[in-house]
CSV table of C-alpha atoms in Angstrom, one decimal:
chain,number,residue,atom,x,y,z
A,1,UNK,CA,-36.9,-83.9,156.0
A,2,UNK,CA,-33.5,-85.0,157.0
A,3,UNK,CA,-31.3,-83.9,159.9
A,4,UNK,CA,-27.7,-83.2,159.2
A,5,UNK,CA,-24.8,-81.8,161.1
A,6,UNK,CA,-22.1,-79.7,159.5
A,7,UNK,CA,-19.6,-76.9,160.3
A,8,UNK,CA,-19.8,-73.7,158.3
A,9,UNK,CA,-17.1,-71.1,158.8
A,10,UNK,CA,-16.1,-72.6,162.1
A,11,UNK,CA,-19.6,-72.8,163.6
A,12,UNK,CA,-21.4,-76.1,164.1
A,13,UNK,CA,-24.9,-76.4,162.9
A,14,UNK,CA,-27.6,-79.1,163.2
A,15,UNK,CA,-30.2,-78.5,160.5
A,16,UNK,CA,-33.4,-80.1,159.2
A,17,UNK,CA,-33.2,-80.0,155.4
A,18,UNK,CA,-35.3,-80.9,152.5
A,19,UNK,CA,-34.0,-84.0,150.7
A,20,UNK,CA,-33.9,-82.0,147.4
A,21,UNK,CA,-31.9,-79.1,148.7
A,22,UNK,CA,-28.4,-78.4,147.4
A,23,UNK,CA,-25.5,-77.0,149.4
A,24,UNK,CA,-25.9,-73.6,147.8
A,25,UNK,CA,-29.5,-73.4,148.9
A,26,UNK,CA,-28.6,-74.4,152.4
A,27,UNK,CA,-25.9,-71.7,152.6
A,28,UNK,CA,-28.0,-69.0,151.1
A,29,UNK,CA,-31.6,-69.8,152.2
A,30,UNK,CA,-31.1,-71.6,155.5
A,31,UNK,CA,-28.0,-69.8,156.8
A,32,UNK,CA,-28.4,-66.4,155.1
A,33,UNK,CA,-24.8,-66.5,153.8
A,34,UNK,CA,-25.5,-64.6,150.6
A,35,UNK,CA,-21.9,-64.1,149.6
A,36,UNK,CA,-22.0,-67.3,147.7
A,37,UNK,CA,-23.6,-66.7,144.3
A,38,UNK,CA,-25.6,-68.9,142.0
A,39,UNK,CA,-24.7,-68.3,138.3
A,40,UNK,CA,-25.3,-71.1,135.9
A,41,UNK,CA,-26.4,-73.9,138.3
A,42,UNK,CA,-24.4,-76.4,136.3
A,43,UNK,CA,-20.9,-76.2,137.6
A,44,UNK,CA,-19.6,-74.2,134.7
A,45,UNK,CA,-19.2,-70.7,136.1
A,46,UNK,CA,-17.8,-71.2,139.5
A,47,UNK,CA,-19.7,-68.3,141.2
A,48,UNK,CA,-21.0,-70.7,143.8
A,49,UNK,CA,-17.5,-72.0,144.7
A,50,UNK,CA,-16.9,-72.8,148.4
A,51,UNK,CA,-14.2,-74.8,150.2
A,52,UNK,CA,-15.5,-78.2,151.4
A,53,UNK,CA,-13.1,-80.2,153.6
A,54,UNK,CA,-10.2,-78.3,152.2
A,55,UNK,CA,-11.1,-78.5,148.5
A,56,UNK,CA,-13.0,-76.2,146.2
A,57,UNK,CA,-16.4,-77.4,145.0
A,58,UNK,CA,-19.2,-75.8,143.1
A,59,UNK,CA,-21.9,-75.8,145.8
A,60,UNK,CA,-24.6,-76.0,143.1
A,61,UNK,CA,-23.5,-79.5,142.3
A,62,UNK,CA,-23.4,-80.8,145.9
A,63,UNK,CA,-26.6,-82.1,147.5
A,64,UNK,CA,-27.0,-80.6,151.0
A,65,UNK,CA,-27.3,-84.0,152.7
A,66,UNK,CA,-23.9,-85.0,151.2
A,67,UNK,CA,-22.4,-82.2,153.3
A,68,UNK,CA,-23.3,-84.0,156.6
A,69,UNK,CA,-20.1,-84.2,158.7
A,70,UNK,CA,-18.3,-81.7,156.4
A,71,UNK,CA,-16.5,-78.5,157.1
A,72,UNK,CA,-17.5,-75.7,154.7
A,73,UNK,CA,-15.7,-72.4,154.3
A,74,UNK,CA,-17.5,-69.6,152.4
A,75,UNK,CA,-16.4,-66.0,151.6
A,76,UNK,CA,-18.0,-64.8,154.9
A,77,UNK,CA,-15.6,-67.1,156.8
A,78,UNK,CA,-12.5,-65.4,155.5
A,79,UNK,CA,-12.5,-62.4,157.8
A,80,UNK,CA,-10.8,-62.7,161.1
A,81,UNK,CA,-11.2,-60.3,164.0
A,82,UNK,CA,-13.2,-57.9,161.9
A,83,UNK,CA,-10.4,-57.7,159.3
A,84,UNK,CA,-10.8,-58.9,155.7
A,85,UNK,CA,-8.5,-61.6,154.2
A,86,UNK,CA,-5.3,-60.5,152.4
A,87,UNK,CA,-6.7,-61.9,149.2
A,88,UNK,CA,-9.8,-59.7,149.5
A,89,UNK,CA,-7.7,-56.7,150.3
A,90,UNK,CA,-5.4,-57.4,147.3
A,91,UNK,CA,-8.4,-57.7,145.0
A,92,UNK,CA,-9.6,-54.3,146.2
A,93,UNK,CA,-6.2,-52.7,145.9
A,94,UNK,CA,-5.5,-53.8,142.3
A,95,UNK,CA,-9.1,-53.3,141.0
A,96,UNK,CA,-9.8,-57.0,140.5
A,97,UNK,CA,-13.5,-56.4,141.3
A,98,UNK,CA,-15.9,-54.9,138.8
A,99,UNK,CA,-19.5,-56.1,139.0
A,100,UNK,CA,-18.4,-58.3,141.8
A,101,UNK,CA,-20.7,-61.3,141.1
A,102,UNK,CA,-17.8,-63.7,140.4
A,103,UNK,CA,-15.6,-62.3,143.2
A,104,UNK,CA,-16.6,-64.5,146.1
A,105,UNK,CA,-16.1,-67.7,144.1
A,106,UNK,CA,-12.9,-66.4,142.5
A,107,UNK,CA,-11.4,-65.6,145.9
A,108,UNK,CA,-12.3,-69.0,147.3
A,109,UNK,CA,-10.5,-70.6,144.4
A,110,UNK,CA,-7.6,-68.3,144.9
A,111,UNK,CA,-7.5,-69.2,148.6
A,112,UNK,CA,-7.6,-73.0,147.9
A,113,UNK,CA,-4.7,-72.5,145.4
A,114,UNK,CA,-2.6,-70.5,147.8
A,115,UNK,CA,-3.2,-72.9,150.7
A,116,UNK,CA,-1.8,-75.7,148.5
A,117,UNK,CA,0.8,-73.7,146.6
A,118,UNK,CA,1.8,-70.5,148.4
A,119,UNK,CA,4.0,-69.3,145.5
A,120,UNK,CA,2.3,-70.1,142.2
A,121,UNK,CA,3.4,-68.8,138.8
A,122,UNK,CA,1.0,-66.6,136.8
A,123,UNK,CA,0.3,-69.7,134.7
A,124,UNK,CA,-0.5,-71.7,137.8
A,125,UNK,CA,-2.8,-68.9,139.1
A,126,UNK,CA,-4.6,-69.0,135.7
A,127,UNK,CA,-5.1,-72.7,136.1
A,128,UNK,CA,-6.2,-72.3,139.7
A,129,UNK,CA,-9.0,-70.0,138.7
A,130,UNK,CA,-9.9,-71.7,135.4
A,131,UNK,CA,-13.1,-73.0,136.9
A,132,UNK,CA,-14.4,-69.4,137.6
A,133,UNK,CA,-15.8,-67.2,134.9
A,134,UNK,CA,-15.6,-63.4,134.9
A,135,UNK,CA,-17.3,-61.4,132.2
A,136,UNK,CA,-16.0,-58.0,133.3
A,137,UNK,CA,-12.3,-57.9,134.1
A,138,UNK,CA,-10.6,-59.9,131.3
A,139,UNK,CA,-8.9,-61.8,134.2
A,140,UNK,CA,-5.6,-59.9,134.1
A,141,UNK,CA,-6.5,-57.8,137.2
A,142,UNK,CA,-7.6,-60.9,139.0
A,143,UNK,CA,-4.3,-62.7,138.4
A,144,UNK,CA,-2.6,-59.4,139.5
A,145,UNK,CA,-4.8,-59.5,142.6
A,146,UNK,CA,-3.7,-63.1,143.5
A,147,UNK,CA,0.0,-62.1,142.9
A,148,UNK,CA,-0.4,-59.2,145.2
A,149,UNK,CA,-2.1,-61.4,147.8
A,150,UNK,CA,1.0,-63.6,147.8
A,151,UNK,CA,3.0,-60.6,149.0
A,152,UNK,CA,0.4,-59.6,151.5
A,153,UNK,CA,0.3,-63.1,153.0
A,154,UNK,CA,4.1,-63.2,153.2
A,155,UNK,CA,4.2,-59.8,154.9
A,156,UNK,CA,1.5,-61.0,157.3
A,157,UNK,CA,-0.7,-58.0,156.3
B,1,UNK,CA,-36.9,-83.7,141.5
B,2,UNK,CA,-38.9,-85.4,144.2
B,3,UNK,CA,-36.6,-87.4,146.4
B,4,UNK,CA,-38.3,-89.3,149.1
B,5,UNK,CA,-35.3,-90.7,150.9
B,6,UNK,CA,-31.6,-89.9,150.9
B,7,UNK,CA,-28.8,-91.9,152.5
B,8,UNK,CA,-25.3,-91.0,153.3
B,9,UNK,CA,-23.6,-94.4,152.9
B,10,UNK,CA,-20.9,-95.3,155.4
B,11,UNK,CA,-19.6,-98.5,153.8
B,12,UNK,CA,-20.0,-100.7,150.8
B,13,UNK,CA,-22.0,-103.4,152.5
B,14,UNK,CA,-24.6,-100.9,153.6
B,15,UNK,CA,-24.8,-99.4,150.1
B,16,UNK,CA,-25.3,-102.8,148.4
B,17,UNK,CA,-28.0,-103.7,150.8
B,18,UNK,CA,-29.8,-100.4,150.1
B,19,UNK,CA,-29.4,-101.1,146.3
B,20,UNK,CA,-30.9,-104.6,146.9
B,21,UNK,CA,-33.8,-103.1,148.7
B,22,UNK,CA,-34.6,-100.2,146.3
B,23,UNK,CA,-33.2,-101.4,142.9
B,24,UNK,CA,-34.2,-99.1,140.1
B,25,UNK,CA,-35.8,-96.6,142.4
B,26,UNK,CA,-32.4,-95.7,143.8
B,27,UNK,CA,-29.6,-93.8,142.2
B,28,UNK,CA,-26.0,-93.6,143.4
B,29,UNK,CA,-24.4,-90.2,143.9
B,30,UNK,CA,-20.7,-89.6,144.3
B,31,UNK,CA,-19.2,-86.3,143.0
B,32,UNK,CA,-22.7,-85.3,141.8
B,33,UNK,CA,-21.2,-83.2,138.9
B,34,UNK,CA,-23.5,-84.9,136.3
B,35,UNK,CA,-26.2,-86.2,138.5
B,36,UNK,CA,-27.3,-83.1,140.3
B,37,UNK,CA,-27.8,-81.4,136.9
B,38,UNK,CA,-29.8,-84.4,135.6
B,39,UNK,CA,-31.9,-84.4,138.8
B,40,UNK,CA,-32.7,-80.7,138.4
B,41,UNK,CA,-33.6,-81.0,134.7
B,42,UNK,CA,-35.8,-84.0,135.5
B,43,UNK,CA,-33.7,-86.2,133.1
B,44,UNK,CA,-33.7,-88.7,136.0
B,45,UNK,CA,-36.3,-89.1,138.7
B,46,UNK,CA,-35.1,-91.5,141.4
B,47,UNK,CA,-37.1,-91.8,144.7
B,48,UNK,CA,-33.9,-92.6,146.6
B,49,UNK,CA,-30.4,-91.1,146.5
B,50,UNK,CA,-27.5,-93.0,148.0
B,51,UNK,CA,-24.4,-90.9,148.6
B,52,UNK,CA,-21.1,-92.8,148.4
B,53,UNK,CA,-18.7,-89.8,148.5
B,54,UNK,CA,-17.7,-90.3,152.1
B,55,UNK,CA,-16.9,-94.1,151.9
B,56,UNK,CA,-13.2,-94.4,152.5
B,57,UNK,CA,-12.8,-97.9,151.1
B,58,UNK,CA,-13.9,-96.5,147.7
B,59,UNK,CA,-11.3,-93.7,147.7
B,60,UNK,CA,-8.0,-95.6,147.7
B,61,UNK,CA,-5.5,-96.0,144.9
B,62,UNK,CA,-3.8,-99.3,145.6
B,63,UNK,CA,-0.4,-100.4,144.1
B,64,UNK,CA,-0.6,-104.2,144.2
B,65,UNK,CA,2.8,-104.8,142.5
B,66,UNK,CA,1.8,-105.9,139.0
B,67,UNK,CA,-1.7,-104.4,139.3
B,68,UNK,CA,-3.2,-101.0,140.2
B,69,UNK,CA,-6.6,-100.8,141.6
B,70,UNK,CA,-8.4,-97.4,141.7
B,71,UNK,CA,-11.4,-97.1,144.0
B,72,UNK,CA,-14.6,-95.9,142.2
B,73,UNK,CA,-14.8,-92.9,144.5
B,74,UNK,CA,-11.3,-91.6,143.6
B,75,UNK,CA,-11.5,-88.1,142.3
B,76,UNK,CA,-9.7,-86.8,139.2
B,77,UNK,CA,-7.6,-84.6,141.5
B,78,UNK,CA,-6.5,-87.7,143.4
B,79,UNK,CA,-5.3,-89.3,140.1
B,80,UNK,CA,-3.6,-86.2,139.0
B,81,UNK,CA,-1.7,-85.8,142.3
B,82,UNK,CA,-0.7,-89.5,142.6
B,83,UNK,CA,2.9,-90.2,141.5
B,84,UNK,CA,1.9,-93.7,140.2
B,85,UNK,CA,0.5,-91.9,137.2
B,86,UNK,CA,3.6,-90.3,136.1
B,87,UNK,CA,6.1,-91.7,133.6
B,88,UNK,CA,4.6,-94.4,131.5
B,89,UNK,CA,1.1,-94.0,132.9
B,90,UNK,CA,1.1,-90.3,132.2
B,91,UNK,CA,-1.7,-90.6,129.7
B,92,UNK,CA,-4.2,-91.3,132.5
B,93,UNK,CA,-2.9,-88.4,134.5
B,94,UNK,CA,-3.3,-86.1,131.5
B,95,UNK,CA,-6.8,-87.3,130.7
B,96,UNK,CA,-7.9,-86.7,134.3
B,97,UNK,CA,-6.2,-83.3,134.3
B,98,UNK,CA,-8.2,-82.2,131.3
B,99,UNK,CA,-11.5,-83.0,132.9
B,100,UNK,CA,-13.7,-79.9,133.7
B,101,UNK,CA,-12.1,-77.4,136.1
B,102,UNK,CA,-10.4,-77.7,139.5
B,103,UNK,CA,-13.8,-77.7,141.2
B,104,UNK,CA,-15.1,-80.5,139.0
B,105,UNK,CA,-11.9,-82.5,139.3
B,106,UNK,CA,-12.1,-82.3,143.1
B,107,UNK,CA,-15.6,-83.8,143.2
B,108,UNK,CA,-15.9,-85.8,140.0
B,109,UNK,CA,-14.9,-89.5,140.3
B,110,UNK,CA,-13.5,-92.1,137.9
B,111,UNK,CA,-16.4,-94.4,138.9
B,112,UNK,CA,-18.9,-91.7,138.0
B,113,UNK,CA,-17.2,-91.1,134.7
B,114,UNK,CA,-17.8,-94.8,133.9
B,115,UNK,CA,-21.2,-95.4,135.6
B,116,UNK,CA,-22.7,-92.4,133.9
B,117,UNK,CA,-21.7,-93.8,130.5
B,118,UNK,CA,-21.0,-90.5,128.8
B,119,UNK,CA,-19.6,-91.0,125.3
B,120,UNK,CA,-17.2,-88.1,125.9
B,121,UNK,CA,-15.9,-89.3,129.3
B,122,UNK,CA,-12.2,-88.3,129.2
B,123,UNK,CA,-10.8,-90.9,131.5
B,124,UNK,CA,-12.2,-93.9,129.5
B,125,UNK,CA,-9.9,-94.2,126.4
B,126,UNK,CA,-6.8,-94.6,128.6
B,127,UNK,CA,-8.5,-97.1,130.8
B,128,UNK,CA,-9.6,-99.1,127.7
B,129,UNK,CA,-6.0,-99.1,126.4
B,130,UNK,CA,-5.0,-100.6,129.8
B,131,UNK,CA,-7.6,-103.4,129.4
B,132,UNK,CA,-9.2,-102.3,132.7
B,133,UNK,CA,-11.6,-104.5,134.6
B,134,UNK,CA,-14.6,-103.0,136.4
B,135,UNK,CA,-15.2,-104.6,139.8
B,136,UNK,CA,-18.8,-104.7,140.9
B,137,UNK,CA,-20.4,-105.7,144.2
B,138,UNK,CA,-23.9,-106.6,145.2
B,139,UNK,CA,-25.5,-108.7,147.9
B,140,UNK,CA,-25.2,-111.6,145.5
B,141,UNK,CA,-21.4,-111.2,145.5
B,142,UNK,CA,-18.6,-109.8,143.4
B,143,UNK,CA,-18.5,-109.6,139.6
B,144,UNK,CA,-16.0,-108.4,137.1
B,145,UNK,CA,-16.5,-107.1,133.6
B,146,UNK,CA,-14.0,-105.7,131.1
B,147,UNK,CA,-14.4,-102.0,130.5
B,148,UNK,CA,-14.4,-102.6,126.8
B,149,UNK,CA,-17.3,-105.0,127.0
B,150,UNK,CA,-19.1,-102.6,129.4
B,151,UNK,CA,-19.3,-100.1,126.6
B,152,UNK,CA,-19.9,-102.3,123.5
B,153,UNK,CA,-21.9,-105.2,124.9
B,154,UNK,CA,-25.6,-104.5,125.8
B,155,UNK,CA,-25.6,-107.3,128.3
B,156,UNK,CA,-22.6,-106.2,130.2
B,157,UNK,CA,-24.0,-103.3,132.1
B,158,UNK,CA,-24.0,-102.4,135.8
B,159,UNK,CA,-27.2,-104.0,137.1
B,160,UNK,CA,-29.5,-101.9,139.4
B,161,UNK,CA,-28.4,-103.8,142.5
B,162,UNK,CA,-24.7,-103.5,141.8
B,163,UNK,CA,-22.2,-100.9,142.9
B,164,UNK,CA,-19.1,-100.2,140.9
B,165,UNK,CA,-16.4,-100.4,143.6
B,166,UNK,CA,-13.1,-100.2,141.7
B,167,UNK,CA,-11.3,-100.2,138.4
B,168,UNK,CA,-8.2,-102.5,138.1
B,169,UNK,CA,-5.5,-102.9,135.4
B,170,UNK,CA,-2.1,-104.4,135.0
B,171,UNK,CA,0.8,-102.0,135.1
B,172,UNK,CA,2.3,-101.5,131.7
B,173,UNK,CA,5.9,-102.6,131.4
B,174,UNK,CA,8.7,-100.0,131.7
B,175,UNK,CA,9.2,-100.0,127.9
B,176,UNK,CA,5.5,-99.5,127.2
B,177,UNK,CA,3.9,-96.1,127.4
B,178,UNK,CA,0.3,-94.8,127.7
B,179,UNK,CA,-0.3,-91.4,126.1
B,180,UNK,CA,-3.4,-89.2,125.6
B,181,UNK,CA,-4.6,-86.3,123.4
B,182,UNK,CA,-7.9,-84.5,123.6
B,183,UNK,CA,-9.5,-81.8,121.6
B,184,UNK,CA,-11.8,-79.5,123.5
B,185,UNK,CA,-13.4,-76.2,122.5
B,186,UNK,CA,-11.5,-74.3,125.2
B,187,UNK,CA,-8.9,-75.0,127.8
B,188,UNK,CA,-11.0,-75.4,131.0
B,189,UNK,CA,-14.5,-77.0,131.3
B,190,UNK,CA,-14.4,-78.3,127.8
B,191,UNK,CA,-16.5,-81.3,127.1
B,192,UNK,CA,-14.3,-83.5,125.0
B,193,UNK,CA,-14.9,-83.2,121.3
B,194,UNK,CA,-12.7,-86.1,120.6
B,195,UNK,CA,-9.9,-87.9,122.3
B,196,UNK,CA,-7.3,-90.6,121.5
B,197,UNK,CA,-5.3,-92.8,123.9
B,198,UNK,CA,-2.4,-95.0,122.8
B,199,UNK,CA,-0.5,-97.7,124.7
B,200,UNK,CA,2.5,-98.8,122.7
B,201,UNK,CA,5.7,-100.9,122.9
B,202,UNK,CA,8.5,-101.0,120.3
B,203,UNK,CA,11.2,-103.7,119.8
B,204,UNK,CA,14.9,-102.9,119.5
B,205,UNK,CA,14.6,-102.1,115.8
B,206,UNK,CA,11.7,-99.7,116.5
B,207,UNK,CA,9.0,-102.0,115.2
B,208,UNK,CA,5.7,-101.9,117.1
B,209,UNK,CA,5.2,-105.1,119.0
B,210,UNK,CA,2.3,-104.0,121.1
B,211,UNK,CA,-0.3,-101.4,120.4
B,212,UNK,CA,-3.7,-100.4,121.8
B,213,UNK,CA,-5.5,-97.4,120.5
B,214,UNK,CA,-8.8,-96.2,122.0
B,215,UNK,CA,-10.9,-93.2,121.0
B,216,UNK,CA,-13.5,-91.1,122.8
B,217,UNK,CA,-16.3,-89.3,120.9
B,218,UNK,CA,-15.6,-91.1,117.6
B,219,UNK,CA,-18.6,-93.3,117.9
B,220,UNK,CA,-21.5,-94.0,120.2
B,221,UNK,CA,-19.2,-95.0,123.0
B,222,UNK,CA,-15.4,-95.0,123.7
B,223,UNK,CA,-13.8,-97.9,121.9
B,224,UNK,CA,-10.7,-99.7,120.7
B,225,UNK,CA,-9.6,-98.8,117.2
B,226,UNK,CA,-8.8,-102.4,116.1
B,227,UNK,CA,-8.3,-101.7,112.4
B,228,UNK,CA,-5.7,-99.1,113.2
B,229,UNK,CA,-4.0,-101.4,115.7
B,230,UNK,CA,-3.8,-104.2,113.2
B,231,UNK,CA,-2.4,-101.9,110.5
B,232,UNK,CA,0.3,-100.5,112.8
B,233,UNK,CA,1.4,-103.8,114.4
B,234,UNK,CA,4.8,-105.0,113.3
B,235,UNK,CA,5.6,-101.7,111.5
B,236,UNK,CA,8.2,-99.1,112.1
B,237,UNK,CA,6.8,-95.6,112.9
B,238,UNK,CA,8.0,-93.8,109.8
B,239,UNK,CA,6.2,-90.8,108.5
B,240,UNK,CA,4.5,-92.7,105.7
B,241,UNK,CA,3.2,-95.3,108.1
B,242,UNK,CA,1.8,-92.6,110.3
B,243,UNK,CA,0.1,-90.9,107.3
B,244,UNK,CA,-1.4,-94.2,106.2
B,245,UNK,CA,-2.4,-95.0,109.8
B,246,UNK,CA,-4.4,-91.7,109.9
B,247,UNK,CA,-6.2,-92.8,106.7
B,248,UNK,CA,-7.1,-96.2,108.3
B,249,UNK,CA,-8.5,-94.4,111.3
B,250,UNK,CA,-10.5,-92.0,109.2
B,251,UNK,CA,-12.0,-94.9,107.2
B,252,UNK,CA,-13.0,-96.7,110.4
B,253,UNK,CA,-14.6,-93.6,111.9
B,254,UNK,CA,-16.4,-92.8,108.6
B,255,UNK,CA,-18.3,-96.1,108.9
B,256,UNK,CA,-19.6,-95.1,112.3
B,257,UNK,CA,-20.1,-91.3,111.8
B,258,UNK,CA,-20.9,-90.8,108.1
B,259,UNK,CA,-23.8,-88.5,107.7
B,260,UNK,CA,-23.4,-86.8,111.0
B,261,UNK,CA,-22.9,-83.1,111.0
B,262,UNK,CA,-19.7,-83.4,113.1
B,263,UNK,CA,-18.1,-86.0,110.8
B,264,UNK,CA,-16.2,-83.7,108.4
B,265,UNK,CA,-14.8,-81.8,111.3
B,266,UNK,CA,-13.8,-84.8,113.4
B,267,UNK,CA,-12.2,-86.4,110.3
B,268,UNK,CA,-9.8,-83.6,110.0
B,269,UNK,CA,-9.3,-83.2,113.8
B,270,UNK,CA,-8.5,-86.8,114.4
B,271,UNK,CA,-5.5,-86.6,112.2
B,272,UNK,CA,-3.9,-84.0,114.6
B,273,UNK,CA,-5.0,-85.8,117.8
B,274,UNK,CA,-3.6,-89.2,116.7
B,275,UNK,CA,-0.3,-87.6,115.8
B,276,UNK,CA,-0.1,-85.7,119.1
B,277,UNK,CA,-0.8,-88.8,121.2
B,278,UNK,CA,1.8,-90.7,119.1
B,279,UNK,CA,4.5,-88.0,119.4
B,280,UNK,CA,4.0,-87.9,123.2
B,281,UNK,CA,4.4,-91.7,123.4
B,282,UNK,CA,7.6,-91.6,121.2
B,283,UNK,CA,9.0,-88.8,123.3
B,284,UNK,CA,8.8,-91.0,126.4
B,285,UNK,CA,10.1,-94.1,124.7
B,286,UNK,CA,13.1,-92.2,123.4
B,287,UNK,CA,13.9,-91.1,126.9
B,288,UNK,CA,13.7,-94.6,128.2
B,289,UNK,CA,16.0,-95.9,125.5
B,290,UNK,CA,18.7,-93.3,126.1
């Protein structure tokens, strides 16, 4: 066992973890944050995407002990004062969610993109979510969702 | 996987001491984008894992005037976002930009691309064209090996007690340019099927006075294409020269890949990739001359 300290969604944790544990296992099994999904387990599908120290990572490719001292943001951390994030609202409003499995990772990638570049072109949005696979939507609605989110964020909705 | 001990390294000195203590039982982890998969598939089974992803001294890109030194822990994203790799070093930016996906580029490191020795590592052909040097550290001291030798020479490997700390190369001159072309199966997340990097300089008449060509996935490891370089040196880049150059490259790769199922495909594809890299280089050189 190894003791680590990290911050997840604004809350500090001190945890005893197994050396072999990955970040995704820590989030799901230790902290019960089940929004983050495991798809391929090889960094290809992006379903497990979280934001680690300001950058998106696939949490299936990060060992839990590596996250010692880090700040992690998961889909659960996007709500504030009981209100969902504008990107989440925009995804709902345009119908960017079908089965929903890719959605948390997709939204984390969209958030990281908009944090860095608040006004991306459609092409830049496509590149921003290029590490997240969706087998339902055909992506157009997702890109629409991110575009709408830009408006929502500007309007402070 | 059955790890007994994991360390989060805080500085290089600490890591080389751990490597000295554990040797082959230890494995270095940086971005983890290859190694976590290998651990879970039991392709590797180290007892000890040493994380270097938080070591600041490995994460710098240093402009030392004539030289550039890139820390082994620098991520592909850091390379892509650094203005040093625009203009005549754009080939390195492009190669790093074509790695994996945003998530992989955020975590994956240049050092990992080298130390893992993948024959399809995208960042390597440009670094070979630049005649890069790998800087290694251990408790015994500092050692340098050329990146080209690292791939082709069995005796020039990173030893179990050594840590790759940085990659250094001399900046190309203003009238030299580094370009890159890669063929993947799709836009994002594609493992490179084949890649070509070119560093070239022309004289005032348009004759090639300096050329380095390196390929990825056209052999067991990324390598210089010496026969093609010799053929092109001193010539003007007319269409017939380029056509013949393609034949020279195809003959060279045939010696290495003949009989492999991927050879007929790569033989055709390399034609387009070579021309693409060359056209990109010419575009830059034309702009500089204007």
